[in-house]
């Protein structure tokens, strides 16, 4: 483990279970959990869908980077002040695109440990089919082209995701738990 407090950043495509597993991980380690999308929504008082709609993806990516820096700073300062000696400062569940824009990947790798949650493609498709409406990037994709869209996007993003310190491919039984069984 690192000498100074470090942050665990969870990466992965939409629907890979980052928030669910992040909460479990943070609770097991007794450290704070931050969902980056929620952080952005609270800060700007808008949903992610509204942000994409009103200011567009480019502005969203800038706000996402700002949020990443801000929440990392808060987690580290809190740990240094109140809980010195603790190795992990917090768990941050990133948005699916966070490691792929600006210099976020290098920032995260310098601040902490990075984990890519990489479930099989069909698991992502199953989950995202149910949630298209809330996700601006796939809201307009028709069900019959969803698999192709996810597969292409995943291929584009894999070179970034692959740089994670740890890669986990959640097994099917984990998926059942994630779906609330
Ligand atoms: C995005 C993923 C979303 C959210 C935004 C963009 C992406 O986060 O940040 O809609 O580019 O993959 P989740 O992966 O948490 O759904």
Coordinates of C-alpha atoms and ligand atoms in Angstrom, one line a residue:
X1 CA 0.0 0.0 0.0
X2 CA 1.1 3.6 -0.6
X3 CA 2.7 5.6 2.2
X4 CA 0.5 8.6 1.6
X5 CA -3.3 8.5 1.4
X6 CA -4.4 7.5 -2.1
X7 CA -7.7 7.5 -4.0
X8 CA -9.2 4.5 -5.7
X9 CA -10.7 5.5 -9.1
X10 CA -13.2 3.2 -10.7
X11 CA -13.3 3.2 -14.5
X12 CA -15.5 1.5 -17.0
X13 CA -18.1 1.8 -19.6
X14 CA -21.7 3.0 -18.7
X15 CA -23.4 0.1 -17.0
X16 CA -20.3 -1.6 -15.8
X17 CA -21.3 -1.3 -12.1
X18 CA -18.9 1.4 -11.0
X19 CA -21.3 3.1 -8.6
X20 CA -22.6 -0.1 -7.1
X21 CA -19.2 -1.7 -6.5
X22 CA -17.7 1.7 -5.5
X23 CA -20.2 2.0 -2.6
X24 CA -19.5 -1.5 -1.5
X25 CA -15.7 -1.0 -1.6
X26 CA -15.9 2.3 0.2
X27 CA -18.1 0.8 2.9
X28 CA -15.8 -2.2 3.3
X29 CA -12.8 0.2 3.7
X30 CA -14.7 2.7 5.9
X31 CA -13.8 5.6 3.6
X32 CA -15.9 8.1 1.7
X33 CA -17.4 7.4 -1.7
X34 CA -17.9 9.9 -4.5
X35 CA -19.9 9.3 -7.6
X36 CA -18.5 11.9 -10.1
X37 CA -21.7 12.2 -12.1
X38 CA -23.7 13.0 -8.9
X39 CA -21.0 15.4 -7.8
X40 CA -21.4 17.3 -11.1
X41 CA -25.2 17.2 -10.9
X42 CA -25.2 18.6 -7.4
X43 CA -22.6 21.3 -8.2
X44 CA -24.4 22.5 -11.3
X45 CA -27.9 21.8 -10.1
X46 CA -28.7 20.0 -13.3
X47 CA -29.0 16.3 -14.4
X48 CA -26.3 14.9 -16.7
X49 CA -29.0 14.7 -19.4
X50 CA -29.8 18.4 -18.9
X51 CA -26.2 19.4 -19.0
X52 CA -25.6 17.6 -22.4
X53 CA -28.8 19.2 -23.7
X54 CA -28.1 22.7 -22.5
X55 CA -24.4 23.2 -22.8
X56 CA -23.2 20.2 -24.9
X57 CA -20.7 17.5 -24.4
X58 CA -17.6 19.7 -24.7
X59 CA -18.6 21.9 -21.8
X60 CA -19.6 18.7 -19.8
X61 CA -16.1 17.3 -20.3
X62 CA -14.6 20.5 -18.9
X63 CA -17.0 20.4 -15.9
X64 CA -16.1 16.7 -15.4
X65 CA -12.4 17.5 -15.3
X66 CA -13.0 20.3 -12.8
X67 CA -15.1 18.0 -10.6
X68 CA -12.5 15.3 -10.7
X69 CA -9.8 17.7 -9.5
X70 CA -12.1 19.3 -6.9
X71 CA -13.4 16.1 -5.3
X72 CA -9.9 14.5 -5.3
X73 CA -8.5 17.5 -3.4
X74 CA -11.4 17.4 -0.9
X75 CA -10.9 13.7 -0.3
X76 CA -7.1 14.1 0.2
X77 CA -7.4 17.1 2.5
X78 CA -10.0 15.5 4.6
X79 CA -7.9 12.4 5.0
X80 CA -4.7 14.3 5.8
X81 CA -6.5 16.4 8.4
X82 CA -8.7 14.0 10.2
X83 CA -7.6 10.5 9.5
X84 CA -3.9 10.5 9.1
X85 CA -2.3 7.1 8.7
X86 CA -5.2 5.8 6.6
X87 CA -3.9 4.5 3.3
X88 CA -7.0 5.1 1.2
X89 CA -8.6 8.5 1.1
X90 CA -11.8 7.6 -0.8
X91 CA -13.3 5.8 -3.7
X92 CA -14.4 7.8 -6.8
X93 CA -16.7 6.2 -9.3
X94 CA -15.9 8.0 -12.6
X95 CA -18.1 8.6 -15.6
X96 CA -17.6 6.2 -18.5
X97 CA -15.7 8.9 -20.4
X98 CA -13.7 10.4 -17.6
X99 CA -10.3 8.7 -18.4
X100 CA -10.6 9.5 -22.1
X101 CA -10.7 13.3 -22.0
X102 CA -8.3 16.1 -21.2
X103 CA -5.5 14.8 -19.2
X104 CA -7.7 13.0 -16.6
X105 CA -6.0 9.7 -17.0
X106 CA -2.6 11.1 -16.0
X107 CA -4.1 13.1 -13.1
X108 CA -5.8 10.0 -11.7
X109 CA -2.8 7.7 -12.1
X110 CA -0.7 10.3 -10.2
X111 CA -3.3 10.7 -7.4
X112 CA -4.1 7.1 -6.8
X113 CA -4.9 3.6 -8.0
X114 CA -7.1 2.9 -10.9
X115 CA -9.4 0.0 -11.6
X116 CA -11.2 -0.9 -14.8
X117 CA -14.5 -2.8 -14.4
X118 CA -14.9 -4.7 -17.7
X119 CA -18.0 -6.9 -17.8
X120 CA -18.8 -8.9 -21.0
X121 CA -20.4 -6.9 -23.8
X122 CA -23.7 -8.7 -23.6
X123 CA -24.0 -7.7 -19.9
X124 CA -23.5 -4.1 -20.8
X125 CA -26.0 -4.3 -23.6
X126 CA -28.6 -5.9 -21.3
X127 CA -28.2 -3.3 -18.6
X128 CA -28.1 -0.3 -20.9
X129 CA -31.2 -1.4 -22.9
X130 CA -33.2 -0.7 -19.7
X131 CA -31.6 2.6 -19.0
X132 CA -31.3 4.4 -22.4
X133 CA -33.6 7.2 -21.5
X134 CA -31.4 8.7 -18.7
X135 CA -28.1 8.4 -20.7
X136 CA -27.6 11.2 -23.2
X137 CA -25.0 9.3 -25.2
X138 CA -27.3 6.4 -26.0
X139 CA -30.7 8.0 -25.7
X140 CA -31.2 8.2 -29.4
X141 CA -29.6 4.8 -30.3
X142 CA -32.2 2.3 -31.5
X143 CA -32.3 -1.0 -29.7
X144 CA -31.1 -3.0 -32.8
X145 CA -28.0 -0.9 -33.1
X146 CA -27.2 -0.6 -29.4
X147 CA -24.8 -3.6 -29.4
X148 CA -22.8 -2.2 -32.3
X149 CA -22.7 1.2 -30.8
X150 CA -21.4 -0.1 -27.4
X151 CA -18.9 -2.4 -29.1
X152 CA -17.5 0.4 -31.2
X153 CA -17.3 2.9 -28.3
X154 CA -15.7 0.3 -26.1
X155 CA -13.1 -0.3 -28.7
X156 CA -12.3 3.4 -28.9
X157 CA -12.0 3.7 -25.2
X158 CA -10.2 0.4 -24.4
X159 CA -6.7 2.0 -25.0
X160 CA -7.5 4.3 -22.1
X161 CA -9.2 1.9 -19.8
X162 CA -6.4 -0.7 -20.4
X163 CA -4.0 1.6 -18.6
X164 CA -5.7 0.9 -15.3
X165 CA -3.6 -0.6 -12.5
X166 CA -6.2 -3.4 -12.1
X167 CA -8.6 -4.9 -14.6
X168 CA -11.7 -6.8 -13.3
X169 CA -14.2 -8.7 -15.4
X170 CA -17.1 -9.2 -13.1
X171 CA -18.4 -12.7 -13.4
X172 CA -22.0 -13.6 -14.0
X173 CA -22.9 -14.2 -10.4
X174 CA -21.7 -10.7 -9.6
X175 CA -24.0 -9.4 -12.3
X176 CA -27.0 -11.2 -10.7
X177 CA -26.2 -9.4 -7.5
X178 CA -25.9 -6.1 -9.3
X179 CA -29.3 -6.7 -10.8
X180 CA -30.7 -7.0 -7.3
X181 CA -31.2 -10.8 -7.0
Ligands
LIG1 C1 -20.6 9.0 -20.1 C2 -21.0 8.2 -19.0 C3 -21.9 8.7 -17.9 C4 -21.9 10.2 -17.8 C5 -22.1 10.9 -19.2 C6 -21.1 10.5 -20.2 C7 -19.7 8.5 -21.1 O1 -21.5 8.2 -16.7 O2 -20.7 10.7 -17.3 O3 -23.4 10.5 -19.6 O4 -19.1 9.3 -21.8 O5 -19.5 7.3 -21.1 P1 -21.7 6.6 -16.3 O6 -20.6 5.8 -16.9 O7 -21.6 6.7 -14.8 O8 -23.1 6.2 -16.7

